[in-house]
């Protein structure tokens, strides 16, 4: 199984901050990676697919990069609505595996 | 508008069974793989299973193999998850989701609680 190691597990930041979350795959997954945002009590929402493609309707302050084993999600200027938990998902092989999540909290 | 609506969750005793359903609308259901993903209370997301457009191919996470069965009815625009031999660790919100890899849309989930 491919292990997805997401870091940090939690992050305190302020509105306007630039934030970066990392996912590392235990083996190469090309660009078969998706990023999701989840708010409490809600279903996840796709932000980025194919590692760096922005989902339609998602603000351009979100961006993704990486290929192979290391991937990043960057929020260029945090907005109040961005405080949530973020997950990566690899879909290169079975079983599909998620990172353990990064909880983004207000400082 | 893509909509996925799950149903069938509830409280069940260890060893019991449930059939989870997901009704899809707003897209051509038969053109998409479908997935189930679960989330235990306060925990992260865990992929459970997916099924090919025509139902001919299915994949499962090891922890549910032999106990859970994914199926679909393209005429009814629905996907199902039969969950048998339930354990306490299966307690979770079960989400139906579109696509087998690049999951894009999710339902709101149905809660399965396994407890005596």
mmCIF file of C-alpha atoms in Angstrom, chain A:
data_model
loop_
_atom_site.group_PDB
_atom_site.id
_atom_site.type_symbol
_atom_site.label_atom_id
_atom_site.label_comp_id
_atom_site.label_asym_id
_atom_site.label_seq_id
_atom_site.Cartn_x
_atom_site.Cartn_y
_atom_site.Cartn_z
ATOM 1 C CA UNK A 1 0.000 0.000 0.000
ATOM 2 C CA UNK A 2 1.136 3.558 -0.663
ATOM 3 C CA UNK A 3 1.413 5.566 2.541
ATOM 4 C CA UNK A 4 0.622 9.262 2.357
ATOM 5 C CA UNK A 5 2.378 11.263 5.062
ATOM 6 C CA UNK A 6 0.847 14.679 5.483
ATOM 7 C CA UNK A 7 2.480 17.473 7.459
ATOM 8 C CA UNK A 8 1.946 19.292 9.630
ATOM 9 C CA UNK A 9 -0.966 17.564 11.354
ATOM 10 C CA UNK A 10 -2.100 20.929 12.687
ATOM 11 C CA UNK A 11 -1.211 24.508 11.922
ATOM 12 C CA UNK A 12 -2.052 27.814 13.591
ATOM 13 C CA UNK A 13 -2.148 30.800 11.284
ATOM 14 C CA UNK A 14 -3.698 34.219 10.853
ATOM 15 C CA UNK A 15 -5.797 35.806 8.147
ATOM 16 C CA UNK A 16 -3.487 36.978 5.394
ATOM 17 C CA UNK A 17 -0.778 34.390 6.107
ATOM 18 C CA UNK A 18 0.737 32.192 3.421
ATOM 19 C CA UNK A 19 0.337 28.534 4.360
ATOM 20 C CA UNK A 20 1.887 25.401 2.904
ATOM 21 C CA UNK A 21 0.827 21.812 3.566
ATOM 22 C CA UNK A 22 2.886 18.858 2.371
ATOM 23 C CA UNK A 23 2.032 15.289 1.396
ATOM 24 C CA UNK A 24 4.743 12.733 0.841
ATOM 25 C CA UNK A 25 4.039 9.429 -0.865
ATOM 26 C CA UNK A 26 5.913 6.284 0.121
ATOM 27 C CA UNK A 27 6.488 5.598 -3.573
ATOM 28 C CA UNK A 28 6.099 7.540 -6.779
ATOM 29 C CA UNK A 29 2.556 8.353 -7.799
ATOM 30 C CA UNK A 30 3.218 10.601 -10.825
ATOM 31 C CA UNK A 31 0.704 13.438 -10.406
ATOM 32 C CA UNK A 32 -2.181 11.227 -9.256
ATOM 33 C CA UNK A 33 -2.992 13.386 -6.251
ATOM 34 C CA UNK A 34 -6.036 15.347 -5.131
ATOM 35 C CA UNK A 35 -6.428 17.899 -2.333
ATOM 36 C CA UNK A 36 -9.659 18.329 -0.347
ATOM 37 C CA UNK A 37 -10.960 20.777 2.196
ATOM 38 C CA UNK A 38 -13.358 19.603 4.875
ATOM 39 C CA UNK A 39 -15.294 21.719 7.356
ATOM 40 C CA UNK A 40 -16.871 20.231 10.502
ATOM 41 C CA UNK A 41 -19.988 18.222 9.790
ATOM 42 C CA UNK A 42 -19.618 18.639 6.039
ATOM 43 C CA UNK A 43 -18.462 16.492 3.155
ATOM 44 C CA UNK A 44 -15.018 17.121 1.688
ATOM 45 C CA UNK A 45 -14.722 19.567 -1.183
ATOM 46 C CA UNK A 46 -12.208 19.064 -3.973
ATOM 47 C CA UNK A 47 -9.732 21.927 -4.346
ATOM 48 C CA UNK A 48 -6.971 20.603 -6.578
ATOM 49 C CA UNK A 49 -6.748 17.582 -8.876
ATOM 50 C CA UNK A 50 -3.886 16.099 -10.901
ATOM 51 C CA UNK A 51 -1.622 17.641 -8.245
ATOM 52 C CA UNK A 52 -1.796 21.172 -9.620
ATOM 53 C CA UNK A 53 -5.081 21.755 -11.472
ATOM 54 C CA UNK A 54 -7.478 24.120 -9.716
ATOM 55 C CA UNK A 55 -11.043 22.884 -9.387
ATOM 56 C CA UNK A 56 -13.528 25.180 -11.102
ATOM 57 C CA UNK A 57 -14.963 27.699 -8.656
ATOM 58 C CA UNK A 58 -12.121 27.395 -6.149
ATOM 59 C CA UNK A 59 -10.366 30.709 -5.389
ATOM 60 C CA UNK A 60 -7.013 31.235 -7.054
ATOM 61 C CA UNK A 61 -5.299 31.698 -3.670
ATOM 62 C CA UNK A 62 -5.236 27.880 -3.555
ATOM 63 C CA UNK A 63 -2.513 26.182 -5.576
ATOM 64 C CA UNK A 64 -0.938 22.758 -5.747
ATOM 65 C CA UNK A 65 2.420 21.545 -6.934
ATOM 66 C CA UNK A 66 4.584 18.454 -7.023
ATOM 67 C CA UNK A 67 5.015 15.170 -8.766
ATOM 68 C CA UNK A 68 6.368 11.771 -7.872
ATOM 69 C CA UNK A 69 6.575 11.603 -4.091
ATOM 70 C CA UNK A 70 6.326 15.163 -2.776
ATOM 71 C CA UNK A 71 3.342 17.464 -3.096
ATOM 72 C CA UNK A 72 2.323 20.782 -1.620
ATOM 73 C CA UNK A 73 -0.892 22.702 -1.178
ATOM 74 C CA UNK A 74 -0.388 26.435 -0.753
ATOM 75 C CA UNK A 75 -2.874 29.049 0.330
ATOM 76 C CA UNK A 76 -1.360 32.368 -0.648
ATOM 77 C CA UNK A 77 -3.357 34.616 1.671
ATOM 78 C CA UNK A 78 -5.549 32.950 4.259
ATOM 79 C CA UNK A 79 -9.169 34.022 4.434
ATOM 80 C CA UNK A 80 -11.506 33.394 7.382
ATOM 81 C CA UNK A 81 -13.394 30.710 5.458
ATOM 82 C CA UNK A 82 -10.188 28.720 4.882
ATOM 83 C CA UNK A 83 -9.913 27.478 8.467
ATOM 84 C CA UNK A 84 -10.722 23.798 7.990
ATOM 85 C CA UNK A 85 -9.058 20.403 7.686
ATOM 86 C CA UNK A 86 -7.204 19.511 4.500
ATOM 87 C CA UNK A 87 -6.541 16.043 3.098
ATOM 88 C CA UNK A 88 -4.554 14.659 0.190
ATOM 89 C CA UNK A 89 -5.598 11.517 -1.690
ATOM 90 C CA UNK A 90 -3.474 9.359 -3.970
ATOM 91 C CA UNK A 91 -5.277 7.508 -6.758
ATOM 92 C CA UNK A 92 -2.255 5.987 -8.469
ATOM 93 C CA UNK A 93 -2.852 2.505 -7.098
ATOM 94 C CA UNK A 94 -5.089 0.435 -4.867
ATOM 95 C CA UNK A 95 -6.000 0.826 -2.143
ATOM 96 C CA UNK A 96 -6.586 4.543 -2.524
ATOM 97 C CA UNK A 97 -5.047 6.253 0.481
ATOM 98 C CA UNK A 98 -5.539 9.599 2.168
ATOM 99 C CA UNK A 99 -3.112 11.635 4.178
ATOM 100 C CA UNK A 100 -4.031 11.854 7.849
ATOM 101 C CA UNK A 101 -5.187 15.450 7.502
ATOM 102 C CA UNK A 102 -3.978 18.935 8.443
ATOM 103 C CA UNK A 103 -6.184 20.981 10.728
ATOM 104 C CA UNK A 104 -5.747 24.666 10.005
ATOM 105 C CA UNK A 105 -6.674 26.760 13.024
ATOM 106 C CA UNK A 106 -6.776 30.441 13.746
ATOM 107 C CA UNK A 107 -3.844 31.800 15.755
#
